[in-house]
PDB file of N, CA and C in Angstrom:
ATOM      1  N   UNK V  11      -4.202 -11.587 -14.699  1.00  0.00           N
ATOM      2  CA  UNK V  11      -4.479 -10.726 -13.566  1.00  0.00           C
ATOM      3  C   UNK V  11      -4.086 -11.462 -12.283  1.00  0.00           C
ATOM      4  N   UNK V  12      -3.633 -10.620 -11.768  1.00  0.00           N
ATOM      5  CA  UNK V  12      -2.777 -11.521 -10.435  1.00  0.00           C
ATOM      6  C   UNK V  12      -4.046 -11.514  -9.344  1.00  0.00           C
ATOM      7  N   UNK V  13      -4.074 -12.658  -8.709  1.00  0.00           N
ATOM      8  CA  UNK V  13      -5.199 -12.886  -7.562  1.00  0.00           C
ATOM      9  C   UNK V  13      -5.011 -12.344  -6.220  1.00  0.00           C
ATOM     10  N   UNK V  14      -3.343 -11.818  -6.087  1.00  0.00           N
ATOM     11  CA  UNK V  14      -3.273 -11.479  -4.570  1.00  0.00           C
ATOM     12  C   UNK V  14      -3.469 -10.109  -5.254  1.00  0.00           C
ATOM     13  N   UNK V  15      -4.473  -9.483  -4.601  1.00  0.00           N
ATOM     14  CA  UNK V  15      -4.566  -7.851  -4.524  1.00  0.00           C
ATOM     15  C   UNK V  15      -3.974  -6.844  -3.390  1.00  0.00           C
ATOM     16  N   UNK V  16      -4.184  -7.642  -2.180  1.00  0.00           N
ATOM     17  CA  UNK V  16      -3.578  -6.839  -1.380  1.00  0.00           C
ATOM     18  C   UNK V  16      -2.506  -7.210  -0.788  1.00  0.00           C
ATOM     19  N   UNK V  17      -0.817  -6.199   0.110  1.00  0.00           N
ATOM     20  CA  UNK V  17      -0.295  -7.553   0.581  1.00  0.00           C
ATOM     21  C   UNK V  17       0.107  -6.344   2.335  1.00  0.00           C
ATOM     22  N   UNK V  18      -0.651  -6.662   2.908  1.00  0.00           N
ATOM     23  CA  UNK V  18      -0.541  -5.933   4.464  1.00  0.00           C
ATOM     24  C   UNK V  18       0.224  -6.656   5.186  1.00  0.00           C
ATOM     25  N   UNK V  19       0.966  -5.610   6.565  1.00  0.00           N
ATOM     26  CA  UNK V  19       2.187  -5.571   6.715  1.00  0.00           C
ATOM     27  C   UNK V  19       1.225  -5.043   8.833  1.00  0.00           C
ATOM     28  N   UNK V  20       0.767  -6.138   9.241  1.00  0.00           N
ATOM     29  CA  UNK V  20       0.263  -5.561  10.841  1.00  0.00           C
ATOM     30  C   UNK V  20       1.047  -5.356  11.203  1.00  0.00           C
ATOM     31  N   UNK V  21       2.374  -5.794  11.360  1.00  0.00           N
ATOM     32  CA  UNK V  21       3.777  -5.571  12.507  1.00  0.00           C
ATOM     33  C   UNK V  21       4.866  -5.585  11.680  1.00  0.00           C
ATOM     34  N   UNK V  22       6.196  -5.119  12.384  1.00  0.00           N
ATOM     35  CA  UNK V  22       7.569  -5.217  11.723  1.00  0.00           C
ATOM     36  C   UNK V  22       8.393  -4.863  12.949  1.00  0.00           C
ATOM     37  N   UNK V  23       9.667  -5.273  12.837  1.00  0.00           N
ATOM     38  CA  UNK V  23      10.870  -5.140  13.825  1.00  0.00           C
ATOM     39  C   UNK V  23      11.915  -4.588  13.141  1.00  0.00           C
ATOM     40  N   UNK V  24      12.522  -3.720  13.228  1.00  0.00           N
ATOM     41  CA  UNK V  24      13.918  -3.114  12.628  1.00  0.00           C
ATOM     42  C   UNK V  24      14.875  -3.322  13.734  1.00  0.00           C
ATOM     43  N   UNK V  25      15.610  -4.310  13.323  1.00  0.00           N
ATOM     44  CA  UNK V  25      17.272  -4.435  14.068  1.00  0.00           C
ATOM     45  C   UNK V  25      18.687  -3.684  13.152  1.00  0.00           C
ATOM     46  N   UNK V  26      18.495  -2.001  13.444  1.00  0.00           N
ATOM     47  CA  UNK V  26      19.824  -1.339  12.963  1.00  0.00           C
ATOM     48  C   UNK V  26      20.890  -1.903  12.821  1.00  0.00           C
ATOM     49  N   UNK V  27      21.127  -2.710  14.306  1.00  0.00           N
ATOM     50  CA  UNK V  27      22.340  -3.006  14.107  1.00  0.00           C
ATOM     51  C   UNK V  27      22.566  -4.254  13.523  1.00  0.00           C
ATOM     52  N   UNK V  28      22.020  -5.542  13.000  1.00  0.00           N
ATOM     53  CA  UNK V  28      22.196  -6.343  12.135  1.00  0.00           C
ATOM     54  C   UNK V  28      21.764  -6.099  10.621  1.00  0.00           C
ATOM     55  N   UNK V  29      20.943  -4.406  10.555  1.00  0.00           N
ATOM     56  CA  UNK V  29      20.401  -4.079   9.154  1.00  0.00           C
ATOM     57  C   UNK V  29      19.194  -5.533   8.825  1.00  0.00           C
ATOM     58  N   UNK V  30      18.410  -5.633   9.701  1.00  0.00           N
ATOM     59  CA  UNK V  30      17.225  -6.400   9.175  1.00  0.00           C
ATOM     60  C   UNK V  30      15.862  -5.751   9.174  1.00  0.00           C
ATOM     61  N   UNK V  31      14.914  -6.072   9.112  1.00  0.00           N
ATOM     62  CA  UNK V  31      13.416  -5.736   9.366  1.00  0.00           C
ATOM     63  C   UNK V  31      12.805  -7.475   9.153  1.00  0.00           C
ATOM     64  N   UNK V  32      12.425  -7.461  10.534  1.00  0.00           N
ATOM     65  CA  UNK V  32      10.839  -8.572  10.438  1.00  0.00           C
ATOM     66  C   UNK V  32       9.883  -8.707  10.326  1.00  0.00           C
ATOM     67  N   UNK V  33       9.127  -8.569   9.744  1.00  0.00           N
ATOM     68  CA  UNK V  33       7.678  -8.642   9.551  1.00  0.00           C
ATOM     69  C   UNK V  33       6.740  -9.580   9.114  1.00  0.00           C
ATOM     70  N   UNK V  34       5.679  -9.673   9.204  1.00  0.00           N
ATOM     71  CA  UNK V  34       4.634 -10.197   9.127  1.00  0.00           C
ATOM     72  C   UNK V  34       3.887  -9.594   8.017  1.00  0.00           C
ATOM     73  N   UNK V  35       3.504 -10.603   6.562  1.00  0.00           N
ATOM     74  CA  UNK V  35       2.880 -10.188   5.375  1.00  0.00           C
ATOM     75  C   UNK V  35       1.336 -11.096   5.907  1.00  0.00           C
ATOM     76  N   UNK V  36       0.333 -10.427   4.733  1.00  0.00           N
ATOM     77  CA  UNK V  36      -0.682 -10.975   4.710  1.00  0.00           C
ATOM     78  C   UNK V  36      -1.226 -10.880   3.316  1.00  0.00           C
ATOM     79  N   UNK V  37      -1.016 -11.878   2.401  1.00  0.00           N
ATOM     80  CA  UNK V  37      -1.298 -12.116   0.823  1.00  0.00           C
ATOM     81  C   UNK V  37      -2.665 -12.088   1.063  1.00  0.00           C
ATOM     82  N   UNK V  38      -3.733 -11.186   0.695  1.00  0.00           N
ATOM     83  CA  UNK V  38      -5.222 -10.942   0.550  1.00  0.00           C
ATOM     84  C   UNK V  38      -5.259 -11.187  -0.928  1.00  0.00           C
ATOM     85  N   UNK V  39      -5.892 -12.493  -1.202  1.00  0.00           N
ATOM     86  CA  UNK V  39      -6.413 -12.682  -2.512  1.00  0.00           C
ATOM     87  C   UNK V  39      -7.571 -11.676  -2.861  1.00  0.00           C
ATOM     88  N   UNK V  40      -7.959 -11.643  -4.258  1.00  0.00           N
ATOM     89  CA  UNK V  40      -8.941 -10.948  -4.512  1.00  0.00           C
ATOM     90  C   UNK V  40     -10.494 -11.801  -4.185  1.00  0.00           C
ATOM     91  N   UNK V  41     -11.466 -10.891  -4.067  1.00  0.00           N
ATOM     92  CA  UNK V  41     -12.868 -11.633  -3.229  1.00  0.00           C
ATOM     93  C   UNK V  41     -13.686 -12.377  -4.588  1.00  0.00           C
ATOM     94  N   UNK V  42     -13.691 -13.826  -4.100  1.00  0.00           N
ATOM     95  CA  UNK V  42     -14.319 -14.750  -5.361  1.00  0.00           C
ATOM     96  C   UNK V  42     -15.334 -14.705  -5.116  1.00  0.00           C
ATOM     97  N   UNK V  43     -16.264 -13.923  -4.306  1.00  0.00           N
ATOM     98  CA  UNK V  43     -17.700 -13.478  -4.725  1.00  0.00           C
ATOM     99  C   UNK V  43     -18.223 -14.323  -3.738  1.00  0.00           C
ATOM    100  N   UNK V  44     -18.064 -14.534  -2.308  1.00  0.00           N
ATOM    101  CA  UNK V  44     -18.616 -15.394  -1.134  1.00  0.00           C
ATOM    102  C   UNK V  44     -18.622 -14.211  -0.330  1.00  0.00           C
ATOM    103  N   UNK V  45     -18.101 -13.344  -0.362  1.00  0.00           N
ATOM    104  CA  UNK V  45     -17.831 -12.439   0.393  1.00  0.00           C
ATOM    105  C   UNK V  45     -16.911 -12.372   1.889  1.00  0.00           C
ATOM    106  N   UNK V  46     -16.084 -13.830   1.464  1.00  0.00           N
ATOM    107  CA  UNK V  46     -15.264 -13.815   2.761  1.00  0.00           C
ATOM    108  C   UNK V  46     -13.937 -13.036   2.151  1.00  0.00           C
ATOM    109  N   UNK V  47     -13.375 -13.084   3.514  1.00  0.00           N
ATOM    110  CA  UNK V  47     -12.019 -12.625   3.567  1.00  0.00           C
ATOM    111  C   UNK V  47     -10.421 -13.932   3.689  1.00  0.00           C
ATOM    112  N   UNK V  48      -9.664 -13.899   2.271  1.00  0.00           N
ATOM    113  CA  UNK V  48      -9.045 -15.068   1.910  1.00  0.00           C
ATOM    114  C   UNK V  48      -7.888 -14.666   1.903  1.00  0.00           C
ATOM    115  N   UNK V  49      -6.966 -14.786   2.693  1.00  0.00           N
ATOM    116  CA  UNK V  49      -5.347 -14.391   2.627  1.00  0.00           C
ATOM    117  C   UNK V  49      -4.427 -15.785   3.338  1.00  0.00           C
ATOM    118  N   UNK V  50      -3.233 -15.720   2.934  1.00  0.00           N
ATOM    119  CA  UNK V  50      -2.175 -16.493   3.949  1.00  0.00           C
ATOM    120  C   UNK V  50      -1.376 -15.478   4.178  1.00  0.00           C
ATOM    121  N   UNK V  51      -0.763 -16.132   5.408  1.00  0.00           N
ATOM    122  CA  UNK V  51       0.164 -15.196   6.190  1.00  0.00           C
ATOM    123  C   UNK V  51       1.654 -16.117   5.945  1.00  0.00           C
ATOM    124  N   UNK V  52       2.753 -15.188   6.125  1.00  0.00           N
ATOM    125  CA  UNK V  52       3.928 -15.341   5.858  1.00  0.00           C
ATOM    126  C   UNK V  52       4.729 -14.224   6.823  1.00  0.00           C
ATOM    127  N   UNK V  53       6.067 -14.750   6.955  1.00  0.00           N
ATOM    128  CA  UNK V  53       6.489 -14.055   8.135  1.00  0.00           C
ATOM    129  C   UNK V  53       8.025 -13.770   7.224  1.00  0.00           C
ATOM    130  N   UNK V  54       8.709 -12.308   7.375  1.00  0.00           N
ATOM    131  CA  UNK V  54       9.551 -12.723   6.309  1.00  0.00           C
ATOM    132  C   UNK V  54      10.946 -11.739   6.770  1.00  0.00           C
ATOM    133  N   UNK V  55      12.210 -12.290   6.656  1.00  0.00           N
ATOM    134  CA  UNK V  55      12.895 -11.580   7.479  1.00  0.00           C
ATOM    135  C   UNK V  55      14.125 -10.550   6.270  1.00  0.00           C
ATOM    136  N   UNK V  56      13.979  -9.534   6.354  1.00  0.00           N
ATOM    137  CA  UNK V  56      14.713  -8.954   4.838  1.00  0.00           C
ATOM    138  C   UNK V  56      16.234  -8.075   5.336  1.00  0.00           C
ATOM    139  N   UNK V  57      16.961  -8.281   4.383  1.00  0.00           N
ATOM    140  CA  UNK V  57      18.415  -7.386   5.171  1.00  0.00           C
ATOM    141  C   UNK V  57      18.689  -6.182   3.675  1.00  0.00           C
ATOM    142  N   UNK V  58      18.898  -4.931   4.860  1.00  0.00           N
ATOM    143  CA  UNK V  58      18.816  -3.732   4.070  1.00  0.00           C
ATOM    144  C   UNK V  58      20.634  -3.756   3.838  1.00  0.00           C
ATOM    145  N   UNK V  59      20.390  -3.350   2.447  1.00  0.00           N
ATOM    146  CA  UNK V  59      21.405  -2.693   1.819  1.00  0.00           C
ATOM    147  C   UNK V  59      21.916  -1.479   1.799  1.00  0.00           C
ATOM    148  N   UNK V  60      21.442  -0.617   2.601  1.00  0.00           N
ATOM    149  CA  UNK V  60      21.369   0.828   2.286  1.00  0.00           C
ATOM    150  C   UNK V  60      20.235   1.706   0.927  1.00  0.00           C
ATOM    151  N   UNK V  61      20.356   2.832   1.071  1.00  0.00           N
ATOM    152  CA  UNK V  61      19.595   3.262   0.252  1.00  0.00           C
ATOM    153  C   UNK V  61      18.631   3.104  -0.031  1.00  0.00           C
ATOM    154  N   UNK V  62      17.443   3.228   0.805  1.00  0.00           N
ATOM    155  CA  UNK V  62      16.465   2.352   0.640  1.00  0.00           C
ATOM    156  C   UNK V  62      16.084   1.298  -0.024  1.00  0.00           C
ATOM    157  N   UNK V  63      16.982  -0.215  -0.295  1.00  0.00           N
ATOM    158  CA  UNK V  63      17.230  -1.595  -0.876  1.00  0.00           C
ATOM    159  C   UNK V  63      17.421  -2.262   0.035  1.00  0.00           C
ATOM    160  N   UNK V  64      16.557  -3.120  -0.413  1.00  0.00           N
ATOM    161  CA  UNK V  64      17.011  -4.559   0.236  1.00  0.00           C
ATOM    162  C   UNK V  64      17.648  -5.813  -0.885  1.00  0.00           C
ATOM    163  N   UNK V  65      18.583  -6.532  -0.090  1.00  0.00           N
ATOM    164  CA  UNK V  65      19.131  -7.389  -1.107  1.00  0.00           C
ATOM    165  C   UNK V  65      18.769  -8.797  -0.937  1.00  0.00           C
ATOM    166  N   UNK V  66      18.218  -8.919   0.020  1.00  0.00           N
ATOM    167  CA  UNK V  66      17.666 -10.927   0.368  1.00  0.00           C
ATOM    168  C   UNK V  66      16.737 -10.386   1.421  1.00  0.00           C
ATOM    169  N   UNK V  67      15.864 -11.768   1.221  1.00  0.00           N
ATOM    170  CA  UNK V  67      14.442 -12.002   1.167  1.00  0.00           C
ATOM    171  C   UNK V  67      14.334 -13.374   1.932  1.00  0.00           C
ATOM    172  N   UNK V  68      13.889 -13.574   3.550  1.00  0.00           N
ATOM    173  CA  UNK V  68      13.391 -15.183   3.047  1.00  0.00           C
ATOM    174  C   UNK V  68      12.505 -15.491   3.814  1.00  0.00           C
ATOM    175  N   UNK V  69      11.731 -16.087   3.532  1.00  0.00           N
ATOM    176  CA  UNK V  69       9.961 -15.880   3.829  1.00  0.00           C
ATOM    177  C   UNK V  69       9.586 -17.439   4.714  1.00  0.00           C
ATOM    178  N   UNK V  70       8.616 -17.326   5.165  1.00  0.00           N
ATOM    179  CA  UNK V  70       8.539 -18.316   6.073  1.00  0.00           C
ATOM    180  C   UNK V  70       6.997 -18.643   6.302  1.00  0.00           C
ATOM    181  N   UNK V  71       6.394 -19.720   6.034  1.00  0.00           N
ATOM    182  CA  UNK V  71       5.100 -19.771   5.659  1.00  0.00           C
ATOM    183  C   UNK V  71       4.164 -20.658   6.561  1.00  0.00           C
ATOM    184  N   UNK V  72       3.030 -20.445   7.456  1.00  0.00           N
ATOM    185  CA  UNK V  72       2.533 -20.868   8.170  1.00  0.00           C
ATOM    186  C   UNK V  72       1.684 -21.788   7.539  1.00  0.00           C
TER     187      UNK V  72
END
């Protein structure tokens, strides 16, 4: 069972004309029973292929 349950997306940037989107992920692990809230953030810049695809990925980790 995978531990990241959630993966939220607060912001994003679409540059048409280079075909990118930037955004900001937030890996929400699942709650180990403390009742806090446990995620890392990653910032990740993706280039569209058309058709709703993307073909590269590259992530950037605080």
């Amino acid at each position: 069972m995978s531990e990241m349950k959630h993966f939220l997306s607060p912001w994003h940037v679409i540059d048409e004309e280079r075909d990118w989107v930037v955004c900001e992920f937030r890996n929400r692990m699942r709650n180990p029973g403390d009742g806090g809230v446990h995620e890392v953030y990653n910032n990740a810049k993706l280039h569209y292929a058309g058709r709703g695809q993307f073909n590269s990925q590259r992530d950037a980790y605080d």
